[in-house]
């Protein structure tokens, strides 16, 4: 009887220890998950980030601003609804941006854009964005060379915009995207192929002159861009969202006299893509929402799905502020700042630039100065845009 009692006591102790250990382990895992929720360091990744890069030097010199800036040949990217308000009837622009110049000498971004005003109330626009990653040597898992390739991405846009009133215009843009990064190589046993997608932008733009001693104007612009199908480089891998984005911006322009004009601008940007949830050790959603959803559901979900609530949703808004000064509509000086929260990518940088117009030719230069620890591919790089009044 004593042996049975001792055995029962030992078994009871063992079960108690196991139960306590399980409870303690659950508490530890719960604590870790709660810390992940509160930390909020969740990057939102998408396919083809090329679509979010500021492609031209003028906007690039003002902190990547364009929702409500004055119309130019590059408005097709920022907000095509501005085009019916353009002063010129036909403009073309070509931009060249060296990429990662501190690491490589053959990675480049080129952007060709333009528009044509059909009449006083409507305009069409088009653009081509081409990103070359230079020459890359591919190797098999055994270290055997499989050749040298030149990965690249490009996007082609066509837009139509029309004035709805004397002060308000709307636009729609269609886009075709092709990304060939793997050149058909096998990655981790999965065959790959070039990825393609189609997308659309919609925009609205409002501008109004202010009656005063000196001419002044304010403008508001809204654009939703890159609404399209998911993109994938393999039939065996999960597809990625395109970088659908909401851009809201404003501008105030003041003419100090007949020669000097000053504009202040502000843009807010938010990705319309689901925030990754916090998952437990079994891969189940602990906090937040399932992010493997359809495109339209992902757009609406992006406004409320951050695991840390409203605080994290606000952290996902990027802020751009810029200023532009023109002398006699010939010489321009520009500056701007771009801010992204540290927990959402930490891209923060100051931008500077100059512009010059002479007869039918214009040239814009921009330079980027990082102000955070995050390395920027445009660091120590001068971007150049040429515009032609046709």
mmCIF file of C-alpha atoms in Angstrom:
data_model
loop_
_atom_site.group_PDB
_atom_site.id
_atom_site.type_symbol
_atom_site.label_atom_id
_atom_site.label_comp_id
_atom_site.label_asym_id
_atom_site.label_seq_id
_atom_site.Cartn_x
_atom_site.Cartn_y
_atom_site.Cartn_z
ATOM 1 C CA UNK A 1 0.000 0.000 0.000
ATOM 2 C CA UNK A 2 2.842 2.357 0.791
ATOM 3 C CA UNK A 3 4.390 1.710 -2.638
ATOM 4 C CA UNK A 4 1.096 2.490 -4.338
ATOM 5 C CA UNK A 5 0.777 5.702 -2.329
ATOM 6 C CA UNK A 6 4.320 6.768 -3.214
ATOM 7 C CA UNK A 7 3.774 5.995 -6.895
ATOM 8 C CA UNK A 8 0.515 7.979 -6.879
ATOM 9 C CA UNK A 9 2.275 10.901 -5.186
ATOM 10 C CA UNK A 10 5.118 10.847 -7.716
ATOM 11 C CA UNK A 11 2.696 10.687 -10.657
ATOM 12 C CA UNK A 12 0.717 13.576 -9.200
ATOM 13 C CA UNK A 13 3.851 15.655 -8.851
ATOM 14 C CA UNK A 14 4.910 14.853 -12.416
ATOM 15 C CA UNK A 15 1.483 15.830 -13.792
ATOM 16 C CA UNK A 16 1.545 19.043 -11.752
ATOM 17 C CA UNK A 17 4.987 19.952 -13.071
ATOM 18 C CA UNK A 18 3.931 19.164 -16.664
ATOM 19 C CA UNK A 19 0.745 21.206 -16.273
ATOM 20 C CA UNK A 20 2.671 24.123 -14.729
ATOM 21 C CA UNK A 21 5.290 23.906 -17.483
ATOM 22 C CA UNK A 22 2.554 23.923 -20.146
ATOM 23 C CA UNK A 23 0.842 26.924 -18.524
ATOM 24 C CA UNK A 24 4.173 28.719 -18.193
ATOM 25 C CA UNK A 25 5.043 27.950 -21.828
ATOM 26 C CA UNK A 26 1.644 29.264 -22.952
ATOM 27 C CA UNK A 27 2.217 32.417 -20.908
ATOM 28 C CA UNK A 28 5.648 32.912 -22.446
ATOM 29 C CA UNK A 29 4.314 32.429 -25.981
ATOM 30 C CA UNK A 30 1.406 34.747 -25.240
ATOM 31 C CA UNK A 31 3.802 37.373 -23.882
ATOM 32 C CA UNK A 32 5.979 37.137 -26.991
ATOM 33 C CA UNK A 33 2.955 37.450 -29.275
ATOM 34 C CA UNK A 34 1.633 40.443 -27.337
ATOM 35 C CA UNK A 35 5.046 42.106 -27.619
ATOM 36 C CA UNK A 36 4.969 41.548 -31.376
ATOM 37 C CA UNK A 37 1.550 43.183 -31.540
ATOM 38 C CA UNK A 38 2.617 46.220 -29.523
ATOM 39 C CA UNK A 39 5.948 46.577 -31.306
ATOM 40 C CA UNK A 40 4.215 47.197 -34.630
ATOM 41 C CA UNK A 41 7.342 46.565 -36.727
ATOM 42 C CA UNK A 42 5.527 44.944 -39.644
ATOM 43 C CA UNK A 43 6.656 45.798 -43.155
ATOM 44 C CA UNK A 44 4.044 45.590 -45.896
ATOM 45 C CA UNK A 45 5.667 43.876 -48.866
ATOM 46 C CA UNK A 46 4.305 43.945 -52.411
ATOM 47 C CA UNK A 47 5.331 42.873 -55.868
ATOM 48 C CA UNK A 48 6.835 45.310 -58.386
ATOM 49 C CA UNK A 49 7.793 48.155 -55.987
ATOM 50 C CA UNK A 50 9.013 49.905 -59.143
ATOM 51 C CA UNK A 51 5.477 51.310 -59.449
ATOM 52 C CA UNK A 52 5.938 53.465 -56.335
ATOM 53 C CA UNK A 53 9.287 55.020 -57.251
ATOM 54 C CA UNK A 54 9.200 58.738 -58.031
ATOM 55 C CA UNK A 55 10.147 58.572 -61.733
ATOM 56 C CA UNK A 56 10.938 62.236 -62.491
ATOM 57 C CA UNK A 57 13.370 64.803 -61.120
ATOM 58 C CA UNK A 58 10.906 67.593 -60.434
ATOM 59 C CA UNK A 59 8.768 65.531 -58.038
ATOM 60 C CA UNK A 60 11.911 63.803 -56.743
ATOM 61 C CA UNK A 61 13.308 67.185 -55.702
ATOM 62 C CA UNK A 62 10.213 67.979 -53.621
ATOM 63 C CA UNK A 63 10.077 64.884 -51.417
ATOM 64 C CA UNK A 64 8.226 62.749 -54.007
ATOM 65 C CA UNK A 65 5.182 65.007 -54.316
ATOM 66 C CA UNK A 66 2.693 65.087 -57.163
ATOM 67 C CA UNK A 67 -0.983 64.692 -56.221
ATOM 68 C CA UNK A 68 -1.727 68.425 -56.551
ATOM 69 C CA UNK A 69 1.438 69.997 -57.953
ATOM 70 C CA UNK A 70 1.037 72.073 -61.102
ATOM 71 C CA UNK A 71 0.576 69.890 -64.215
ATOM 72 C CA UNK A 72 3.612 68.816 -66.230
ATOM 73 C CA UNK A 73 4.649 66.069 -68.643
ATOM 74 C CA UNK A 74 5.044 63.584 -65.760
ATOM 75 C CA UNK A 75 1.544 64.001 -64.325
ATOM 76 C CA UNK A 76 0.552 60.629 -65.757
ATOM 77 C CA UNK A 77 2.319 58.963 -62.821
ATOM 78 C CA UNK A 78 1.170 61.269 -60.030
ATOM 79 C CA UNK A 79 -2.363 62.256 -60.975
ATOM 80 C CA UNK A 80 -3.462 62.358 -64.612
ATOM 81 C CA UNK A 81 -6.516 64.433 -63.652
ATOM 82 C CA UNK A 82 -4.222 67.488 -63.631
ATOM 83 C CA UNK A 83 -3.589 67.325 -67.383
ATOM 84 C CA UNK A 84 -6.642 69.295 -68.646
ATOM 85 C CA UNK A 85 -5.335 72.259 -66.601
ATOM 86 C CA UNK A 86 -1.885 72.198 -68.235
ATOM 87 C CA UNK A 87 -0.749 75.420 -69.919
ATOM 88 C CA UNK A 88 0.965 73.680 -72.861
ATOM 89 C CA UNK A 89 -0.882 71.550 -75.390
ATOM 90 C CA UNK A 90 1.804 68.908 -75.965
ATOM 91 C CA UNK A 91 4.736 68.033 -73.700
ATOM 92 C CA UNK A 92 7.224 65.160 -73.561
ATOM 93 C CA UNK A 93 9.664 64.324 -70.764
ATOM 94 C CA UNK A 94 12.550 61.881 -70.428
ATOM 95 C CA UNK A 95 14.147 61.046 -67.057
ATOM 96 C CA UNK A 96 17.270 59.042 -66.292
ATOM 97 C CA UNK A 97 18.043 57.817 -62.759
ATOM 98 C CA UNK A 98 21.213 55.867 -61.912
ATOM 99 C CA UNK A 99 20.357 53.198 -59.309
ATOM 100 C CA UNK A 100 22.557 51.878 -56.473
ATOM 101 C CA UNK A 101 25.576 53.720 -57.847
ATOM 102 C CA UNK A 102 27.551 52.941 -54.666
ATOM 103 C CA UNK A 103 27.326 49.215 -55.480
ATOM 104 C CA UNK A 104 26.940 48.819 -59.245
ATOM 105 C CA UNK A 105 27.344 50.835 -62.402
ATOM 106 C CA UNK A 106 24.783 49.229 -64.691
ATOM 107 C CA UNK A 107 21.469 49.491 -62.810
ATOM 108 C CA UNK A 108 19.244 52.225 -64.231
ATOM 109 C CA UNK A 109 15.716 53.592 -64.189
ATOM 110 C CA UNK A 110 14.371 55.375 -67.281
ATOM 111 C CA UNK A 111 11.029 57.141 -67.615
ATOM 112 C CA UNK A 112 9.405 58.528 -70.757
ATOM 113 C CA UNK A 113 6.156 60.417 -70.321
ATOM 114 C CA UNK A 114 3.971 62.936 -72.108
ATOM 115 C CA UNK A 115 0.500 64.210 -72.806
ATOM 116 C CA UNK A 116 -1.582 65.841 -75.531
ATOM 117 C CA UNK A 117 -4.563 68.117 -74.896
ATOM 118 C CA UNK A 118 -7.417 67.137 -77.185
ATOM 119 C CA UNK A 119 -9.239 70.390 -76.450
ATOM 120 C CA UNK A 120 -9.808 72.795 -73.559
ATOM 121 C CA UNK A 121 -11.473 70.181 -71.360
ATOM 122 C CA UNK A 122 -9.752 66.850 -72.054
ATOM 123 C CA UNK A 123 -6.319 65.301 -72.496
ATOM 124 C CA UNK A 124 -4.640 61.959 -73.089
ATOM 125 C CA UNK A 125 -1.361 60.864 -71.555
ATOM 126 C CA UNK A 126 1.062 57.974 -71.828
ATOM 127 C CA UNK A 127 4.264 56.829 -70.159
ATOM 128 C CA UNK A 128 6.845 54.066 -70.138
ATOM 129 C CA UNK A 129 8.849 53.120 -67.043
ATOM 130 C CA UNK A 130 11.815 50.804 -67.593
ATOM 131 C CA UNK A 131 14.028 49.397 -64.831
ATOM 132 C CA UNK A 132 17.191 47.463 -65.735
ATOM 133 C CA UNK A 133 19.042 45.475 -63.085
ATOM 134 C CA UNK A 134 22.165 45.209 -65.232
ATOM 135 C CA UNK A 135 24.001 41.939 -65.854
ATOM 136 C CA UNK A 136 23.632 39.211 -63.216
ATOM 137 C CA UNK A 137 25.411 35.850 -63.142
ATOM 138 C CA UNK A 138 23.103 32.963 -62.173
ATOM 139 C CA UNK A 139 24.386 29.758 -60.509
ATOM 140 C CA UNK A 140 22.760 26.437 -59.679
ATOM 141 C CA UNK A 141 22.545 25.114 -56.112
ATOM 142 C CA UNK A 142 25.711 23.132 -56.890
ATOM 143 C CA UNK A 143 27.562 26.352 -57.750
ATOM 144 C CA UNK A 144 27.593 25.726 -61.499
ATOM 145 C CA UNK A 145 27.142 28.780 -63.699
ATOM 146 C CA UNK A 146 23.864 28.788 -65.614
ATOM 147 C CA UNK A 147 24.567 31.930 -67.607
ATOM 148 C CA UNK A 148 24.514 35.711 -67.447
ATOM 149 C CA UNK A 149 21.188 37.478 -67.759
ATOM 150 C CA UNK A 150 19.763 40.989 -67.663
ATOM 151 C CA UNK A 151 16.659 41.082 -65.428
ATOM 152 C CA UNK A 152 14.296 43.972 -66.066
ATOM 153 C CA UNK A 153 10.857 45.377 -65.347
ATOM 154 C CA UNK A 154 8.668 47.787 -67.245
ATOM 155 C CA UNK A 155 5.241 49.404 -67.072
ATOM 156 C CA UNK A 156 3.241 51.064 -69.864
ATOM 157 C CA UNK A 157 0.488 53.574 -68.995
ATOM 158 C CA UNK A 158 -2.243 55.256 -71.007
ATOM 159 C CA UNK A 159 -4.581 57.819 -69.441
ATOM 160 C CA UNK A 160 -7.612 59.908 -70.290
ATOM 161 C CA UNK A 161 -8.662 62.945 -68.257
ATOM 162 C CA UNK A 162 -11.514 65.420 -68.559
ATOM 163 C CA UNK A 163 -12.762 68.530 -66.810
ATOM 164 C CA UNK A 164 -16.092 67.997 -65.067
ATOM 165 C CA UNK A 165 -16.408 71.691 -64.185
ATOM 166 C CA UNK A 166 -14.205 74.753 -64.660
ATOM 167 C CA UNK A 167 -12.275 73.779 -61.525
ATOM 168 C CA UNK A 168 -12.637 70.000 -61.246
ATOM 169 C CA UNK A 169 -11.277 67.160 -63.387
ATOM 170 C CA UNK A 170 -11.164 63.366 -63.222
ATOM 171 C CA UNK A 171 -8.980 60.742 -64.877
ATOM 172 C CA UNK A 172 -8.615 57.038 -65.472
ATOM 173 C CA UNK A 173 -5.358 55.269 -66.333
ATOM 174 C CA UNK A 174 -4.731 51.771 -67.636
ATOM 175 C CA UNK A 175 -1.406 50.054 -66.989
ATOM 176 C CA UNK A 176 0.384 46.927 -68.202
ATOM 177 C CA UNK A 177 3.238 45.592 -66.052
ATOM 178 C CA UNK A 178 5.858 42.981 -66.867
ATOM 179 C CA UNK A 179 8.563 41.876 -64.437
ATOM 180 C CA UNK A 180 11.253 39.443 -65.572
ATOM 181 C CA UNK A 181 13.614 39.087 -62.606
ATOM 182 C CA UNK A 182 14.494 35.383 -62.670
ATOM 183 C CA UNK A 183 14.913 34.907 -66.436
ATOM 184 C CA UNK A 184 13.258 31.475 -66.160
ATOM 185 C CA UNK A 185 15.730 30.107 -63.615
ATOM 186 C CA UNK A 186 14.689 27.441 -61.099
ATOM 187 C CA UNK A 187 14.528 28.826 -57.545
ATOM 188 C CA UNK A 188 14.505 26.344 -54.626
ATOM 189 C CA UNK A 189 13.240 23.657 -56.948
ATOM 190 C CA UNK A 190 10.426 25.822 -58.331
ATOM 191 C CA UNK A 191 10.387 26.753 -62.006
ATOM 192 C CA UNK A 192 9.897 30.481 -62.602
ATOM 193 C CA UNK A 193 8.705 32.735 -65.391
ATOM 194 C CA UNK A 194 8.240 36.415 -66.140
ATOM 195 C CA UNK A 195 5.318 37.897 -64.226
ATOM 196 C CA UNK A 196 2.733 40.246 -65.710
ATOM 197 C CA UNK A 197 -0.302 42.161 -64.514
ATOM 198 C CA UNK A 198 -2.770 44.838 -65.533
ATOM 199 C CA UNK A 199 -3.827 47.676 -63.271
ATOM 200 C CA UNK A 200 -5.773 50.916 -63.217
ATOM 201 C CA UNK A 201 -5.558 54.353 -61.584
ATOM 202 C CA UNK A 202 -8.362 56.805 -60.882
ATOM 203 C CA UNK A 203 -7.784 60.418 -59.940
ATOM 204 C CA UNK A 204 -9.527 63.688 -59.233
ATOM 205 C CA UNK A 205 -8.059 67.190 -59.146
ATOM 206 C CA UNK A 206 -9.503 70.520 -58.073
ATOM 207 C CA UNK A 207 -7.866 73.920 -58.411
ATOM 208 C CA UNK A 208 -9.197 77.410 -57.775
ATOM 209 C CA UNK A 209 -7.765 80.890 -58.018
ATOM 210 C CA UNK A 210 -7.950 83.103 -54.949
ATOM 211 C CA UNK A 211 -8.950 86.720 -55.412
ATOM 212 C CA UNK A 212 -6.395 88.965 -53.708
ATOM 213 C CA UNK A 213 -3.920 91.761 -54.362
ATOM 214 C CA UNK A 214 -1.502 89.185 -55.739
ATOM 215 C CA UNK A 215 -2.534 86.123 -57.773
ATOM 216 C CA UNK A 216 -2.837 82.973 -55.633
ATOM 217 C CA UNK A 217 -4.197 79.490 -56.165
ATOM 218 C CA UNK A 218 -4.912 76.371 -54.163
ATOM 219 C CA UNK A 219 -5.352 72.810 -55.398
ATOM 220 C CA UNK A 220 -6.365 69.416 -54.019
ATOM 221 C CA UNK A 221 -5.620 66.072 -55.651
ATOM 222 C CA UNK A 222 -6.568 62.454 -54.895
ATOM 223 C CA UNK A 223 -5.329 59.385 -56.722
ATOM 224 C CA UNK A 224 -5.808 55.659 -56.194
ATOM 225 C CA UNK A 225 -3.180 53.801 -58.196
ATOM 226 C CA UNK A 226 -2.137 50.260 -59.126
ATOM 227 C CA UNK A 227 -5.449 48.508 -58.593
ATOM 228 C CA UNK A 228 -4.889 45.234 -60.394
ATOM 229 C CA UNK A 229 -4.468 41.484 -60.228
ATOM 230 C CA UNK A 230 -1.871 39.810 -58.025
ATOM 231 C CA UNK A 231 1.468 38.946 -59.566
ATOM 232 C CA UNK A 232 3.560 35.762 -59.329
ATOM 233 C CA UNK A 233 6.859 34.487 -60.733
ATOM 234 C CA UNK A 234 5.979 30.800 -60.339
ATOM 235 C CA UNK A 235 2.894 28.607 -60.556
ATOM 236 C CA UNK A 236 3.977 26.953 -57.296
ATOM 237 C CA UNK A 237 4.494 30.118 -55.238
ATOM 238 C CA UNK A 238 1.989 32.470 -53.622
ATOM 239 C CA UNK A 239 1.064 35.571 -55.602
ATOM 240 C CA UNK A 240 1.898 39.075 -54.353
ATOM 241 C CA UNK A 241 -0.254 42.182 -54.256
ATOM 242 C CA UNK A 242 0.589 45.059 -56.549
ATOM 243 C CA UNK A 243 1.465 48.210 -54.562
ATOM 244 C CA UNK A 244 -2.045 49.706 -54.647
ATOM 245 C CA UNK A 245 -1.754 53.170 -53.141
ATOM 246 C CA UNK A 246 -3.917 56.066 -51.980
ATOM 247 C CA UNK A 247 -2.349 59.513 -52.501
ATOM 248 C CA UNK A 248 -3.965 62.694 -51.163
ATOM 249 C CA UNK A 249 -2.286 66.057 -51.601
ATOM 250 C CA UNK A 250 -2.697 69.809 -51.535
ATOM 251 C CA UNK A 251 -0.921 72.864 -52.929
ATOM 252 C CA UNK A 252 -0.902 76.602 -52.281
ATOM 253 C CA UNK A 253 0.740 78.891 -54.846
ATOM 254 C CA UNK A 254 1.398 82.574 -54.276
ATOM 255 C CA UNK A 255 2.744 85.093 -56.790
ATOM 256 C CA UNK A 256 4.844 87.589 -54.864
ATOM 257 C CA UNK A 257 5.161 89.811 -57.944
ATOM 258 C CA UNK A 258 5.280 89.405 -61.714
ATOM 259 C CA UNK A 259 8.611 87.562 -61.513
ATOM 260 C CA UNK A 260 8.538 85.521 -58.284
ATOM 261 C CA UNK A 261 6.198 82.619 -57.506
ATOM 262 C CA UNK A 262 6.224 80.273 -54.520
ATOM 263 C CA UNK A 263 4.343 76.983 -53.981
ATOM 264 C CA UNK A 264 3.934 74.861 -50.852
ATOM 265 C CA UNK A 265 2.807 71.242 -51.163
ATOM 266 C CA UNK A 266 1.919 68.292 -48.941
ATOM 267 C CA UNK A 267 1.165 64.655 -49.899
ATOM 268 C CA UNK A 268 -0.057 61.750 -47.768
ATOM 269 C CA UNK A 269 0.345 58.168 -49.021
ATOM 270 C CA UNK A 270 -1.029 54.869 -47.736
ATOM 271 C CA UNK A 271 -0.671 51.412 -49.247
ATOM 272 C CA UNK A 272 -4.021 49.748 -49.912
ATOM 273 C CA UNK A 273 -2.562 46.333 -49.104
ATOM 274 C CA UNK A 274 -3.295 44.155 -46.026
ATOM 275 C CA UNK A 275 -0.986 44.442 -43.026
ATOM 276 C CA UNK A 276 0.653 41.095 -42.112
ATOM 277 C CA UNK A 277 -1.018 39.668 -38.984
ATOM 278 C CA UNK A 278 0.783 38.319 -35.927
ATOM 279 C CA UNK A 279 0.779 34.521 -36.122
ATOM 280 C CA UNK A 280 1.396 31.901 -33.413
ATOM 281 C CA UNK A 281 3.746 28.935 -33.649
ATOM 282 C CA UNK A 282 1.116 26.983 -35.615
ATOM 283 C CA UNK A 283 0.735 29.727 -38.190
ATOM 284 C CA UNK A 284 -2.716 30.734 -36.962
ATOM 285 C CA UNK A 285 -3.660 34.430 -36.806
ATOM 286 C CA UNK A 286 -3.179 35.646 -33.217
ATOM 287 C CA UNK A 287 -3.901 39.330 -33.810
ATOM 288 C CA UNK A 288 -4.967 41.160 -36.944
ATOM 289 C CA UNK A 289 -6.623 39.715 -40.032
ATOM 290 C CA UNK A 290 -5.782 37.035 -42.568
ATOM 291 C CA UNK A 291 -3.772 38.749 -45.323
ATOM 292 C CA UNK A 292 -4.198 36.081 -48.013
ATOM 293 C CA UNK A 293 -7.339 37.662 -49.428
ATOM 294 C CA UNK A 294 -8.598 39.014 -52.734
ATOM 295 C CA UNK A 295 -7.519 42.362 -54.145
ATOM 296 C CA UNK A 296 -10.704 44.343 -53.435
ATOM 297 C CA UNK A 297 -11.090 42.898 -49.953
ATOM 298 C CA UNK A 298 -7.448 43.731 -49.317
ATOM 299 C CA UNK A 299 -8.077 47.374 -50.290
ATOM 300 C CA UNK A 300 -10.899 47.828 -47.758
ATOM 301 C CA UNK A 301 -9.184 45.681 -45.122
ATOM 302 C CA UNK A 302 -6.048 47.834 -45.304
ATOM 303 C CA UNK A 303 -7.851 50.623 -43.395
ATOM 304 C CA UNK A 304 -8.558 48.585 -40.243
ATOM 305 C CA UNK A 305 -6.443 45.406 -40.145
ATOM 306 C CA UNK A 306 -3.252 46.563 -38.384
ATOM 307 C CA UNK A 307 -2.703 44.312 -35.319
ATOM 308 C CA UNK A 308 -1.920 47.319 -33.097
ATOM 309 C CA UNK A 309 -5.055 49.187 -34.118
ATOM 310 C CA UNK A 310 -5.400 52.838 -35.093
ATOM 311 C CA UNK A 311 -1.924 53.696 -33.836
ATOM 312 C CA UNK A 312 -0.340 51.305 -36.329
ATOM 313 C CA UNK A 313 -2.685 52.349 -39.137
ATOM 314 C CA UNK A 314 -1.457 55.934 -38.730
ATOM 315 C CA UNK A 315 2.147 54.696 -38.791
ATOM 316 C CA UNK A 316 1.489 53.314 -42.271
ATOM 317 C CA UNK A 317 0.910 56.805 -43.711
ATOM 318 C CA UNK A 318 3.937 58.310 -45.458
ATOM 319 C CA UNK A 319 4.285 62.096 -45.495
ATOM 320 C CA UNK A 320 5.883 64.252 -48.204
ATOM 321 C CA UNK A 321 6.348 68.010 -47.904
ATOM 322 C CA UNK A 322 7.803 70.213 -50.613
ATOM 323 C CA UNK A 323 8.369 73.772 -51.757
ATOM 324 C CA UNK A 324 8.989 75.157 -55.250
ATOM 325 C CA UNK A 325 10.194 78.644 -56.198
ATOM 326 C CA UNK A 326 10.101 80.034 -59.742
ATOM 327 C CA UNK A 327 11.795 83.160 -61.011
ATOM 328 C CA UNK A 328 10.258 84.579 -64.187
ATOM 329 C CA UNK A 329 8.986 81.066 -65.031
ATOM 330 C CA UNK A 330 12.523 80.260 -66.154
ATOM 331 C CA UNK A 331 14.564 79.231 -63.097
ATOM 332 C CA UNK A 332 13.275 76.999 -60.313
ATOM 333 C CA UNK A 333 14.627 75.993 -56.914
ATOM 334 C CA UNK A 334 13.052 73.075 -55.054
ATOM 335 C CA UNK A 335 13.313 71.269 -51.722
ATOM 336 C CA UNK A 336 11.345 68.588 -49.920
ATOM 337 C CA UNK A 337 11.276 65.932 -47.242
ATOM 338 C CA UNK A 338 9.922 62.384 -47.231
ATOM 339 C CA UNK A 339 9.025 60.616 -43.971
ATOM 340 C CA UNK A 340 8.193 56.971 -43.365
ATOM 341 C CA UNK A 341 7.744 55.579 -39.851
ATOM 342 C CA UNK A 342 10.718 53.639 -38.475
ATOM 343 C CA UNK A 343 8.561 50.562 -37.933
ATOM 344 C CA UNK A 344 7.283 50.599 -41.517
ATOM 345 C CA UNK A 345 10.524 50.886 -43.462
ATOM 346 C CA UNK A 346 12.278 53.975 -42.041
ATOM 347 C CA UNK A 347 12.761 55.732 -45.381
ATOM 348 C CA UNK A 348 13.476 59.327 -44.471
ATOM 349 C CA UNK A 349 15.291 61.750 -46.708
ATOM 350 C CA UNK A 350 15.788 65.373 -47.704
ATOM 351 C CA UNK A 351 15.591 66.265 -51.392
ATOM 352 C CA UNK A 352 16.925 69.253 -53.328
ATOM 353 C CA UNK A 353 16.698 70.297 -56.948
ATOM 354 C CA UNK A 354 16.916 72.923 -59.659
ATOM 355 C CA UNK A 355 14.986 73.590 -62.851
ATOM 356 C CA UNK A 356 15.581 75.638 -65.971
ATOM 357 C CA UNK A 357 13.292 76.444 -68.905
ATOM 358 C CA UNK A 358 14.465 78.034 -72.120
ATOM 359 C CA UNK A 359 12.194 78.289 -75.148
ATOM 360 C CA UNK A 360 10.868 74.756 -75.789
ATOM 361 C CA UNK A 361 13.444 72.923 -73.641
ATOM 362 C CA UNK A 362 13.377 72.279 -69.900
ATOM 363 C CA UNK A 363 15.844 70.529 -67.605
ATOM 364 C CA UNK A 364 15.323 69.421 -63.991
ATOM 365 C CA UNK A 365 17.878 68.049 -61.548
ATOM 366 C CA UNK A 366 17.324 66.418 -58.159
ATOM 367 C CA UNK A 367 19.539 65.109 -55.368
ATOM 368 C CA UNK A 368 18.635 62.963 -52.355
ATOM 369 C CA UNK A 369 20.163 63.111 -48.849
ATOM 370 C CA UNK A 370 19.148 60.238 -46.503
ATOM 371 C CA UNK A 371 18.423 61.282 -42.908
ATOM 372 C CA UNK A 372 17.862 57.794 -41.446
ATOM 373 C CA UNK A 373 19.984 54.655 -41.125
ATOM 374 C CA UNK A 374 18.108 52.948 -43.961
ATOM 375 C CA UNK A 375 20.236 52.803 -47.098
ATOM 376 C CA UNK A 376 18.628 54.520 -50.090
ATOM 377 C CA UNK A 377 19.393 53.360 -53.657
ATOM 378 C CA UNK A 378 19.366 56.995 -54.837
ATOM 379 C CA UNK A 379 21.959 58.145 -52.298
ATOM 380 C CA UNK A 380 24.715 60.283 -53.851
ATOM 381 C CA UNK A 381 22.840 60.277 -57.163
ATOM 382 C CA UNK A 382 21.787 63.124 -59.442
ATOM 383 C CA UNK A 383 18.629 62.455 -61.437
ATOM 384 C CA UNK A 384 18.075 64.308 -64.684
ATOM 385 C CA UNK A 385 14.814 65.078 -66.517
ATOM 386 C CA UNK A 386 14.507 66.711 -69.931
ATOM 387 C CA UNK A 387 11.201 68.107 -71.163
ATOM 388 C CA UNK A 388 10.254 69.198 -74.670
ATOM 389 C CA UNK A 389 7.438 71.526 -75.662
ATOM 390 C CA UNK A 390 6.274 69.975 -78.905
#
